Amino acid sequence: MAKIRGSIVVNIDRCKGCEVCMVSCPTGTIAMAKEVNHKGYFYAFPANPDLCIGCASCAMVCPDGVITVYKTKI
Amino acid sequence: MAEVTGIKEIIKPENLVYKKTKLMTDKVLSYCPGCGHGTAHRILAEIIDEEGLQSETIGICPVGCSVLLYEFIDIDWQEAAHGRAPALATAIKRLLPEKFVFTYQGDGDLAAIGTAETIHACNRGENILIIFINNGIYGMTGGQMAPTTLPGMRSSTSPYGRDVKIMGNPLKMTDIVATLLGTYYVTRQSVHTPANVKKTKKAMRKAVQYQKLNKGTCFIEIVSNCPSNWKMTPVQSNKWMEENMFPYYPLGDLKIPAEQITQKTSNSEKND
Amino acid sequence: MEKELRLMKGNEAVAEAAIRAGTDGYFGYPITPQSEILEYLMEAKPYETTGMVVLQAESEVAAINMVYGGAACGKKVMTTSSSPGISLKQEGITYIAGAELPCLIVNVVRGGPGLGTIQPAQSDYFQATKGGGHGDYHLIVLAPASVQEMADFVELSFDLAFKYRNPVMMLSDGAIGQMMEKVWLSPQKERSKTVPGWATTGKPPTRERIIITSLDLDPNAQERFNQKLVAKYNEIREKEVRYEEFQLEDAEYILVAYGTSARVCQKSVQLARNEGIKVGLLRPITLFPFPSKRLNELAGKAKMMFSIEMSAGQMVEDVLLSVNGKVPVYHFGRMGGIVTAPEEVVEFLKSKIGG
């Protein structure tokens, strides 16, 4: 059976660290960084990239549109 | 651009499923972290882009947090005085009936100072879309009580909570406009979860289609958050919104076109 | 095509002239003494002939904001009202001035303050010429003195408004609005099909998006914009002054009066001259820009000047500034909706000459 795999790209500079993507992610892919971006926000990043299914939930709720989503079948 | 990525092998153009629409400009949004305005903007921009309406659209900006909206979406804009957007939109649509005309307004703008303009534009059935962002507070000026502030809710001008005996009751503008003969489609949505984003986007797409029919005003309320002035984290504010705002401002359609009702009825009859 | 002769009220003349000038939109709200304008347009139904939009708004506030929206699309749009309604419109007017949009606002002035009276007055001069709303701005202000001018100034107003991207006010009053006179009407003009480059029409991929706004949060940019406006107003002061002179050749005493008062003063000049007093009249047609230069020249030759206006003395301040101390300046005029009588002006004149 083909497995769906996803991957996200987070624009660190524009992330405001609101965490809405993190709580919207159904697979626990996203976490907040321990370090801050140049604006002082703890930015979101794919802490568990293997879990990503490319559902784009994170990107849809991101107020600042900083997440790009890719998806493929393996 | 500094970025972090997931599994690199998957990141190929052919695998792209979601990217910020090109109609959103590169300007960094002026909103606080987690504010629903940004999401609402993006949904709107996506709809205009997907429907191929960039060259046909004239938008009206409000006064309030989204006063600089014209910096963020790449279409022609007019900036209205506080509350007057529906009056501008009325004239634009009547003078340029082929264009897609919408206003984007907050609760102070639409439901307090612009009450008359809102109600009368809807009552005349102006063939425009009104997008109403309701976060129950005056955000831009620093968190004062809005017409939609909930009973007991604290703000800088209701520091002990909104006392409805002194300060009046929250105004359900969307319920009011739904009763007007001029409105064609009235709905209340939110943008805080992926499912709600999808529903809001669907509502906006409908409104765009309905405007082409020339049958009256479409009105979309988006119940939203204001983490900074509610003094919560964004995630907490969304939870608070679900628990407190939604019971008072329940999500869903308040008025759908009569044709749809007929359609639904006949469908259900068939099913029976 | 030839001009057409009709007998009309000033208010009706504005409405008919608006249709004939190819106006794209009219947005009004009833108020005495100018309701005939909206009534006339609703009866004429120009939306069926020229395509002109006519709409009764829910308030003067809404009407002026409809004008803003239409003007920002590059359309010829207008509104009309009377004093209390014009006060309500001031918010919209300052935004229109700040966004540099062309439009026509007609004020058929009645007495105030407050609800005042429904009878004619000239007590809105300050409001019309000094800004009216908040912020540093000016309207171009035209003062008709006849039904003919109420008709003619519609097209002139639009020409000036589009030339300078600035709102124009026609400052009439209840007397001229309500009186009936013969008027030569221009033939019907087609509505313009050209769209100014600055107008919002929907952004094609070939150009930058257009933003109509009066907002600039950067103080330096805002100051640059203010300076741009000042330069525009100075150009208007330089090029657009209009006035009419009446028996000024040998005048020792000069009356300055606009609109209804100017009509009264024509008679006063005749009465005074019958008694051997050399009086003349300068009638400003543009109140902004004010004919200051001409008044200053005349002040060198005259003994006294008189600002005759149906107000507590408003234009008199501009006359004083214009003559800059060269001659004594007096104000006279009735208020409360009373039109000054020609004889009263002569009596006042004699009281000052004698004294």
XYZ file of C-alpha atoms in Angstrom:
701
model
C 0.000 0.000 0.000
C 1.290 3.423 -0.955
C 2.132 5.586 2.002
C 1.469 9.316 1.939
C 4.452 11.401 2.999
C 4.533 15.138 3.435
C 7.033 17.856 4.064
C 6.774 21.480 5.070
C 8.938 24.537 4.631
C 8.668 27.222 7.302
C 9.778 30.758 6.548
C 11.499 31.419 9.861
C 11.827 35.180 9.346
C 8.089 35.730 9.084
C 6.914 33.247 11.710
C 5.450 34.960 14.782
C 5.479 31.845 16.934
C 1.745 31.800 17.609
C 1.656 27.983 17.856
C -1.679 27.713 16.038
C -0.054 25.457 13.416
C 1.380 23.241 16.120
C -1.982 22.536 17.709
C -3.618 22.099 14.304
C -1.167 19.451 13.151
C -2.895 16.053 13.420
C 0.361 14.085 13.546
C 2.542 16.067 15.936
C 5.030 16.977 13.252
C 5.465 20.575 14.352
C 7.095 21.974 17.483
C 8.350 25.377 18.477
C 12.063 26.053 18.240
C 14.138 26.573 21.363
C 15.799 29.541 19.706
C 14.206 32.749 18.426
C 14.183 34.334 14.982
C 15.461 37.846 14.332
C 12.161 39.279 15.611
C 12.418 37.363 18.858
C 9.756 34.743 18.189
C 10.151 31.033 18.934
C 9.410 29.870 15.412
C 7.631 26.708 14.324
C 9.604 23.888 12.727
C 9.028 20.286 11.684
C 10.428 18.605 14.789
C 9.217 15.185 13.660
C 9.421 15.418 9.868
C 8.784 11.708 9.363
C 5.274 12.119 10.780
C 4.184 14.741 8.217
C 1.367 13.633 5.905
C 1.228 16.874 3.871
C -2.351 17.636 4.917
C -1.672 21.404 4.913
C -3.657 21.961 8.113
C -0.775 23.974 9.515
C -0.533 26.184 6.432
C -4.273 26.775 6.326
C -4.442 28.188 9.840
C -1.154 30.071 9.746
C -2.169 33.756 9.945
C 1.083 34.864 8.389
C 1.213 32.372 5.542
C 4.719 31.201 6.382
C 4.255 27.497 5.669
C 4.579 25.803 2.277
C 3.457 22.176 2.024
C 4.527 19.304 -0.210
C 3.081 15.833 -0.461
C 3.863 12.612 -2.291
C 3.059 8.897 -2.294
C 5.835 6.520 -1.572
C 14.918 33.818 3.398
C 15.786 31.712 6.388
C 13.776 28.525 6.449
C 13.501 25.159 8.059
C 12.346 22.201 6.057
C 11.036 18.712 6.590
C 12.204 15.833 4.444
C 14.109 17.472 1.592
C 13.478 14.760 -1.026
C 9.749 15.489 -0.996
C 10.212 19.199 -1.635
C 9.786 19.300 -5.401
C 7.520 21.531 -7.480
C 5.393 18.545 -8.557
C 4.655 17.717 -4.917
C 3.523 21.216 -3.933
C 0.110 21.185 -2.244
C -0.041 24.514 -0.439
C 1.745 27.793 -0.962
C 0.850 31.318 0.028
C -1.100 32.833 -2.859
C 0.753 35.323 -5.036
C -2.037 37.829 -4.397
C -0.693 38.246 -0.883
C 2.105 40.811 -1.098
C 5.507 40.332 0.532
C 4.681 42.922 3.182
C 4.877 41.484 6.701
C 1.390 41.536 8.222
C 0.979 44.194 10.890
C -1.040 41.878 13.143
C -0.167 40.349 16.480
C 0.868 36.681 16.577
C -2.075 34.330 16.079
C -4.552 37.016 14.978
C -7.280 35.717 12.694
C -7.060 38.742 10.402
C -4.097 37.259 8.551
C -5.901 33.997 7.900
C -9.042 35.817 6.761
C -6.947 37.978 4.407
C -5.301 34.943 2.892
C -8.575 33.117 2.305
C -9.951 36.202 0.581
C -6.826 36.583 -1.549
C -6.947 32.892 -2.486
C -10.570 33.212 -3.605
C -9.885 36.314 -5.702
C -6.891 34.565 -7.250
C -8.604 31.223 -7.874
C -11.671 32.891 -9.359
C -9.490 35.012 -11.646
C -10.949 38.233 -10.283
C -7.868 40.342 -9.578
C -8.585 42.745 -12.427
C -12.299 42.845 -11.577
C -12.066 43.505 -7.856
C -12.333 46.706 -5.860
C -11.999 46.279 -2.108
C -12.833 48.709 0.674
C -10.587 48.827 3.752
C -11.959 49.720 7.163
C -10.595 51.725 10.028
C -9.279 49.455 12.740
C -6.518 46.850 12.904
C -6.956 46.046 9.218
C -6.684 49.687 8.147
C -3.533 48.752 6.233
C -5.182 45.818 4.471
C -4.377 47.485 1.144
C -0.718 46.778 1.821
C -1.308 43.041 1.964
C -3.513 42.033 -0.970
C -2.530 42.982 -4.498
C -5.789 44.479 -5.795
C -7.251 47.970 -6.186
C -8.387 49.431 -2.867
C -10.253 52.337 -1.380
C -9.743 53.314 2.246
C -12.995 54.344 3.924
C -13.616 56.466 6.981
C -14.608 54.514 10.101
C -17.845 52.648 9.400
C -18.528 54.065 5.947
C -17.263 51.225 3.770
C -20.736 50.010 2.707
C -21.566 53.520 1.424
C -18.425 53.540 -0.719
C -19.156 50.030 -1.937
C -22.722 51.035 -2.803
C -21.563 53.743 -5.173
C -18.752 51.681 -6.671
C -21.010 48.748 -7.474
C -23.730 50.951 -8.907
C -21.262 52.855 -11.092
C -19.253 49.764 -12.061
C -21.808 46.930 -11.890
C -19.516 44.381 -13.560
C -16.863 44.603 -10.851
C -16.548 42.401 -7.775
C -16.924 44.761 -4.831
C -16.432 43.871 -1.169
C -15.866 45.549 2.178
C -13.756 44.158 5.007
C -14.764 45.551 8.385
C -14.304 44.951 12.079
C -16.959 44.979 14.788
C -16.423 48.560 15.908
C -16.423 49.746 12.327
C -19.422 47.742 11.117
C -21.574 47.313 14.217
C -21.075 50.610 16.064
C -20.116 53.682 14.072
C -21.179 52.160 10.756
C -24.468 50.614 11.889
C -26.574 52.813 9.611
C -24.395 52.264 6.551
C -24.333 48.507 7.154
C -28.061 48.100 7.672
C -29.094 50.328 4.805
C -26.666 48.864 2.297
C -27.986 45.411 3.242
C -31.576 46.611 3.222
C -31.223 48.098 -0.256
C -29.764 44.781 -1.271
C -26.594 46.317 -2.611
C -24.947 43.676 -4.705
C -21.757 43.578 -2.662
C -19.973 41.287 -0.215
C -19.508 42.472 3.356
C -16.878 40.602 5.359
C -17.329 41.224 9.070
C -14.511 40.308 11.454
C -15.947 40.044 14.959
C -13.446 39.702 17.766
C -15.511 41.488 20.364
C -13.064 44.313 20.940
C -11.537 47.483 19.513
C -8.102 46.074 18.749
C -6.331 48.970 17.061
C -7.029 51.543 19.743
C -5.949 49.201 22.511
C -8.736 46.885 23.565
C -11.754 49.019 24.345
C -15.282 47.618 24.626
C -16.932 46.937 21.271
C -20.617 46.585 20.419
C -19.968 42.837 20.279
C -18.062 42.532 23.587
C -19.665 39.701 25.575
C -21.520 40.266 28.863
C -19.002 40.213 31.684
C -16.066 40.410 29.274
C -13.257 42.686 30.389
C -11.858 45.404 28.177
C -10.010 48.643 28.836
C -13.308 50.519 28.964
C -15.158 47.760 30.808
C -12.352 46.887 33.218
C -14.722 45.095 35.625
C -16.450 43.248 32.813
C -19.245 44.403 30.530
C -22.188 45.253 32.779
C -25.119 45.023 30.418
C -27.286 47.148 32.725
C -24.906 50.059 32.276
C -23.249 49.315 28.955
C -25.964 47.601 26.996
C -26.002 44.193 25.388
C -23.766 42.821 22.670
C -25.196 43.463 19.221
C -25.841 40.507 16.936
C -25.442 42.402 13.687
C -25.398 39.312 11.529
C -28.721 38.152 12.942
C -30.147 41.592 12.210
C -29.007 41.765 8.601
C -30.277 38.229 8.004
C -33.801 39.524 8.636
C -33.494 42.202 5.961
C -35.112 41.545 2.605
C -32.066 42.876 0.751
C -29.629 40.213 1.956
C -29.173 37.113 -0.163
C -26.647 35.051 1.749
C -25.731 35.541 5.418
C -23.384 33.245 7.257
C -21.182 33.151 10.357
C -17.856 31.353 10.231
C -14.434 31.267 11.853
C -10.843 30.730 10.717
C -9.140 29.163 13.722
C -9.011 25.519 12.627
C -8.366 23.862 9.268
C -11.994 22.718 9.044
C -13.281 26.227 9.745
C -10.872 27.722 7.228
C -12.289 25.379 4.596
C -15.863 26.374 5.464
C -15.059 30.077 5.371
C -13.370 29.676 2.039
C -16.406 27.858 0.712
C -18.641 30.668 1.973
C -16.492 33.285 0.260
C -16.547 31.358 -2.987
C -20.338 31.229 -2.802
C -20.489 34.965 -2.157
C -18.367 35.613 -5.236
C -20.686 33.476 -7.345
C -23.803 35.076 -5.860
C -22.557 38.575 -6.638
C -22.580 37.613 -10.305
C -26.296 36.798 -9.976
C -27.101 40.331 -8.867
C -29.570 39.230 -6.205
C -28.561 41.128 -3.108
C -26.030 41.565 -0.358
C -23.838 38.719 0.832
C -22.677 39.009 4.428
C -20.025 36.822 6.014
C -19.229 37.225 9.685
C -15.975 35.706 10.840
C -15.873 35.274 14.600
C -12.237 35.796 15.439
C -9.784 36.262 18.258
C -7.724 39.077 19.708
C -5.008 37.420 21.764
C -3.287 40.692 22.696
C -6.330 42.497 24.009
C -7.971 39.407 25.435
C -4.622 38.983 27.197
C -4.188 35.319 26.255
C -1.856 33.256 24.138
C -3.157 32.693 20.603
C -3.987 29.060 21.339
C -5.768 30.002 24.579
C -7.670 32.737 22.765
C -8.984 30.305 20.180
C -10.145 27.978 22.932
C -11.758 30.891 24.804
C -13.456 31.920 21.561
C -14.926 28.438 21.120
C -16.141 28.333 24.719
C -17.455 31.887 25.046
C -17.927 33.580 21.664
C -19.474 30.661 19.770
C -22.363 30.110 22.204
C -23.301 33.776 21.772
C -22.412 33.956 18.072
C -23.121 30.411 16.822
C -21.440 29.418 13.573
C -23.398 28.463 10.506
C -25.626 29.876 7.783
C -28.251 32.385 8.901
C -29.760 32.889 5.488
C -29.268 30.927 2.333
C -30.683 31.701 -1.086
C -34.263 30.567 -1.593
C -33.205 28.569 -4.665
C -30.917 26.503 -2.482
C -33.676 25.796 -0.012
C -35.898 24.605 -2.851
C -33.054 22.531 -4.197
C -32.382 20.990 -0.821
C -36.045 20.242 -0.279
C -36.424 18.602 -3.667
C -33.240 16.615 -3.068
C -34.512 15.413 0.271
C -37.851 14.560 -1.322
C -36.010 12.456 -3.882
C -34.129 10.769 -1.105
C -37.379 10.020 0.636
C -26.832 71.861 -30.746
C -28.359 75.017 -29.364
C -29.001 75.980 -25.807
C -32.493 75.560 -24.429
C -34.380 78.310 -22.584
C -36.359 77.226 -19.531
C -37.976 78.847 -16.503
C -36.699 77.026 -13.440
C -35.885 77.142 -9.771
C -32.195 77.285 -8.919
C -32.421 73.823 -7.387
C -34.065 72.391 -10.499
C -31.434 74.066 -12.654
C -28.662 72.284 -10.733
C -30.396 68.954 -11.254
C -31.025 69.464 -14.969
C -27.536 70.827 -15.523
C -26.102 67.807 -13.742
C -27.858 65.446 -16.132
C -26.777 67.515 -19.140
C -23.170 67.759 -17.958
C -22.928 63.966 -18.150
C -22.752 63.403 -14.418
C -22.263 59.735 -13.535
C -23.803 59.711 -10.089
C -25.845 61.761 -7.662
C -26.211 60.777 -4.007
C -28.503 62.899 -1.864
C -30.661 63.137 1.191
C -33.703 65.376 1.646
C -33.321 68.659 3.505
C -35.015 72.013 3.042
C -34.395 74.197 1.059
C -32.762 71.932 -1.523
C -34.960 68.824 -1.699
C -36.108 69.765 -5.204
C -32.752 68.630 -6.548
C -33.274 64.991 -5.548
C -36.978 65.190 -6.417
C -36.224 66.557 -9.869
C -33.666 63.853 -10.573
C -35.963 61.066 -9.402
C -38.689 62.377 -11.683
C -36.342 62.883 -14.634
C -35.014 59.289 -14.319
C -31.667 59.964 -15.993
C -30.664 56.368 -15.185
C -32.905 55.386 -18.078
C -31.392 57.876 -20.512
C -27.801 58.829 -19.748
C -27.226 56.008 -17.272
C -26.633 58.474 -14.436
C -27.024 56.820 -11.038
C -29.415 58.647 -8.698
C -29.728 57.384 -5.143
C -31.407 58.634 -2.003
C -28.994 57.683 0.761
C -29.855 56.891 4.377
C -28.107 60.044 5.608
C -25.917 62.898 4.496
C -23.000 60.960 5.951
C -23.719 57.994 3.702
C -24.341 60.240 0.690
C -20.943 61.933 0.885
C -19.246 58.575 1.375
C -21.003 57.260 -1.714
C -19.534 60.288 -3.471
C -16.110 59.238 -2.156
C -16.543 55.713 -3.538
C -17.743 56.927 -6.910
C -15.109 59.640 -7.194
C -12.393 57.101 -6.443
C -13.560 55.185 -9.528
C -12.869 58.309 -11.589
C -16.565 59.083 -12.026
C -18.258 62.480 -12.097
C -20.223 62.344 -8.868
C -21.997 64.891 -6.727
C -24.145 65.479 -3.698
C -26.256 68.385 -2.547
C -27.535 69.470 0.830
C -28.186 72.442 3.063
C -26.256 73.710 6.083
C -27.051 71.098 8.792
C -26.576 68.360 6.209
C -23.309 69.876 5.019
C -22.051 69.779 8.608
C -22.730 66.040 8.616
C -20.851 65.668 5.347
C -17.688 67.293 6.677
C -16.140 63.956 7.657
C -16.517 62.677 4.120
C -15.365 65.945 2.593
C -12.079 65.977 4.479
C -11.419 62.354 3.446
C -12.194 63.286 -0.168
C -9.803 66.239 0.042
C -7.200 64.030 1.709
C -7.552 61.353 -0.961
C -7.421 64.062 -3.663
C -10.671 63.101 -5.330
C -12.802 65.281 -7.601
C -16.461 65.837 -6.831
C -19.143 68.498 -6.546
C -20.898 69.378 -3.306
C -23.714 71.912 -3.466
C -24.678 73.762 -0.281
C -28.002 75.600 -0.520
C -27.337 77.535 2.658
C -29.956 78.189 5.337
C -29.587 80.081 8.601
C -27.963 78.546 11.675
C -26.441 77.543 14.023
C -28.067 74.220 14.787
C -31.349 73.593 13.055
C -31.545 77.370 12.673
C -34.093 78.197 10.040
C -35.025 77.056 6.573
C -34.687 80.590 5.195
C -31.647 81.737 3.183
C -28.390 82.800 4.808
C -24.689 83.119 4.055
C -23.500 81.882 7.404
C -21.535 78.868 6.098
C -18.769 80.957 4.507
C -16.146 79.975 7.098
C -17.091 76.311 6.863
C -16.898 76.352 3.061
C -13.744 78.387 2.544
C -11.557 77.543 5.529
C -11.746 73.782 5.325
C -14.855 72.730 7.187
C -13.613 69.377 8.387
C -10.371 68.509 10.181
C -6.899 68.879 8.720
C -5.237 71.352 6.376
C -7.288 71.467 3.219
C -9.354 73.711 1.000
C -12.292 73.236 -1.276
C -12.619 75.273 -4.423
C -15.719 77.342 -3.638
C -17.972 78.849 -6.303
C -20.738 81.279 -5.349
C -23.592 81.517 -7.858
C -25.739 84.648 -7.847
C -28.439 83.491 -10.258
C -30.322 80.434 -11.433
C -28.232 80.621 -14.606
C -25.045 80.378 -12.590
C -26.386 77.485 -10.538
C -26.732 75.642 -13.840
C -23.474 76.851 -15.397
C -21.361 76.146 -12.327
C -22.146 72.424 -12.383
C -19.947 71.820 -15.399
C -17.396 74.414 -14.299
C -17.177 72.678 -10.918
C -16.499 69.292 -12.490
C -13.871 70.814 -14.798
C -12.056 72.379 -11.852
C -12.516 69.300 -9.661
C -10.901 66.997 -12.221
C -8.225 69.502 -13.211
C -6.983 69.771 -9.632
C -8.277 66.463 -8.200
C -9.996 68.492 -5.525
C -13.560 68.672 -4.223
C -15.507 71.724 -5.367
C -18.316 73.317 -3.381
C -21.034 75.405 -4.935
C -22.072 77.748 -2.125
C -25.577 78.859 -2.983
C -28.375 79.814 -0.607
C -32.073 79.245 -0.049
C -33.007 82.330 -2.045
C -31.219 81.351 -5.255
C -32.163 77.712 -4.799
C -35.846 78.536 -4.527
C -36.208 81.483 -6.916
C -37.408 80.993 -10.466
C -35.587 82.635 -13.363
C -35.058 81.931 -16.980
C -32.053 79.791 -17.631
C -30.227 78.788 -20.796
C -29.378 75.109 -20.530
C -26.466 73.529 -22.366
C -27.159 70.609 -24.684
C -26.858 67.081 -23.332
C -23.267 65.901 -23.048
C -22.369 62.246 -23.159
C -21.020 60.684 -20.005
C -17.256 60.361 -20.192
C -15.859 57.018 -21.237
C -12.285 57.807 -20.309
C -11.029 56.641 -16.948
C -8.347 58.668 -15.152
C -5.148 56.740 -14.462
C -5.466 57.205 -10.713
C -8.930 55.598 -10.451
C -9.700 52.194 -8.942
C -11.163 50.002 -11.652
C -9.726 46.587 -10.815
C -6.011 45.864 -11.116
C -4.874 44.353 -14.407
C -1.532 42.492 -14.356
C 0.005 45.346 -16.340
C -0.023 47.968 -13.620
C 0.577 48.448 -9.907
C -2.453 48.311 -7.661
C -4.209 51.598 -7.012
C -4.866 52.616 -3.430
C -7.166 55.527 -2.702
C -6.484 56.635 0.845
C -5.846 59.671 2.994
C -3.731 57.710 5.478
C 0.034 57.961 5.871
C 1.502 56.856 9.174
C 4.976 58.125 8.288
C 5.102 61.751 9.471
C 7.692 62.693 6.864
C 5.578 61.297 4.059
C 2.478 62.930 5.492
C 4.254 66.282 5.636
C 5.383 65.889 2.034
C 1.753 65.241 1.134
C 0.647 68.340 3.079
C 3.228 70.368 1.164
C 1.910 68.963 -2.091
C -1.573 70.126 -1.135
C -0.278 73.571 -0.225
C 1.383 73.831 -3.633
C -1.888 72.803 -5.279
C -3.873 75.406 -3.341
C -1.315 78.049 -4.260
C -1.653 77.140 -7.912
C -5.422 77.426 -7.579
C -4.990 80.835 -5.901
C -2.810 81.863 -8.825
C -4.967 80.617 -11.688
C -8.588 80.250 -10.692
C -9.695 83.526 -9.120
C -13.010 84.663 -10.582
C -14.960 87.805 -9.777
C -17.243 90.385 -11.345
C -16.941 94.178 -11.101
C -19.899 96.555 -11.139
C -19.457 100.327 -11.437
C -16.023 100.281 -9.868
C -14.356 102.678 -12.358
C -14.839 105.770 -10.228
C -15.951 104.172 -6.966
C -14.873 105.727 -3.701
C -16.794 103.221 -1.659
C -16.646 99.544 -2.516
C -19.167 96.927 -1.573
C -17.955 93.349 -1.540
C -20.749 90.818 -1.742
C -21.395 87.346 -3.213
C -24.501 85.364 -4.133
C -27.837 86.787 -3.035
C -26.155 89.709 -1.257
C -24.448 90.693 -4.509
C -27.843 90.951 -6.205
C -29.079 93.134 -3.357
C -25.954 95.284 -3.563
C -26.409 95.950 -7.290
C -29.600 97.746 -6.348
C -27.876 99.463 -3.410
C -25.205 100.804 -5.789
C -27.915 102.303 -8.008
C -29.754 103.831 -5.037
C -26.580 105.339 -3.609
C -25.481 106.699 -6.978
C -28.889 108.341 -7.342
C -27.918 110.275 -4.238
C -24.533 111.146 -5.707
C -22.439 108.659 -3.685
C -19.815 106.964 -5.823
C -20.286 103.313 -4.908
C -19.230 100.189 -6.768
C -19.479 96.462 -6.197
C -16.983 93.643 -6.383
C -18.657 90.260 -6.501
C -16.345 87.332 -5.743
C -17.409 84.359 -7.840
C -14.748 82.136 -6.326
C -14.704 82.401 -2.526
C -11.708 80.088 -2.482
C -9.574 81.287 -4.118
C -10.599 84.719 -2.887
C -9.950 87.754 -5.142
C -7.484 89.199 -2.633
C -5.082 90.706 -5.134
C -7.821 92.661 -6.885
C -9.273 93.902 -3.608
C -5.841 95.046 -2.499
C -5.439 97.019 -5.749
C -8.872 98.565 -5.334
C -8.162 99.448 -1.717
C -5.504 101.854 -2.975
C -8.177 103.858 -4.751
C -11.126 103.576 -2.380
C -11.977 105.357 0.837
C -13.847 102.507 2.500
C -14.876 98.945 1.861
C -17.986 97.135 3.002
C -18.470 93.407 3.256
C -22.184 92.858 2.798
C -23.178 89.317 3.730
C -26.084 87.558 5.389
C -23.977 86.467 8.344
C -22.449 87.820 11.536
C -19.399 88.819 9.497
C -17.424 85.995 7.926
C -16.189 87.070 4.477
C -15.264 90.391 6.064
C -12.214 88.664 7.539
C -10.946 87.832 4.054
C -11.642 91.382 2.923
C -9.659 92.698 5.902
C -6.750 90.389 5.097
C -6.894 91.414 1.435
C -6.773 95.170 2.005
C -4.223 94.694 4.772
C -5.061 97.931 6.587
C -5.095 100.189 3.519
C -8.698 101.336 4.099
C -11.320 100.877 6.784
C -13.509 97.814 6.280
C -17.012 97.382 7.682
C -19.436 94.539 7.759
C -23.172 94.746 7.357
C -25.875 92.183 6.769
C -29.005 90.612 8.148
C -29.110 87.173 9.738
C -31.561 84.503 10.803
C -32.894 83.918 7.309
C -33.607 87.555 6.497
C -32.401 88.861 3.148
C -30.798 92.273 3.510
C -32.784 95.084 1.837
C -30.931 97.368 -0.626
C -32.028 100.462 1.321
C -30.560 99.064 4.555
C -27.187 98.770 2.851
C -27.360 102.382 1.674
C -28.340 103.567 5.150
C -25.411 101.701 6.676
C -23.080 103.128 4.022
C -24.236 106.677 4.748
C -23.876 106.179 8.505
C -20.198 105.308 8.003
C -19.487 107.999 5.409
C -21.200 110.597 7.537
C -19.346 109.459 10.658
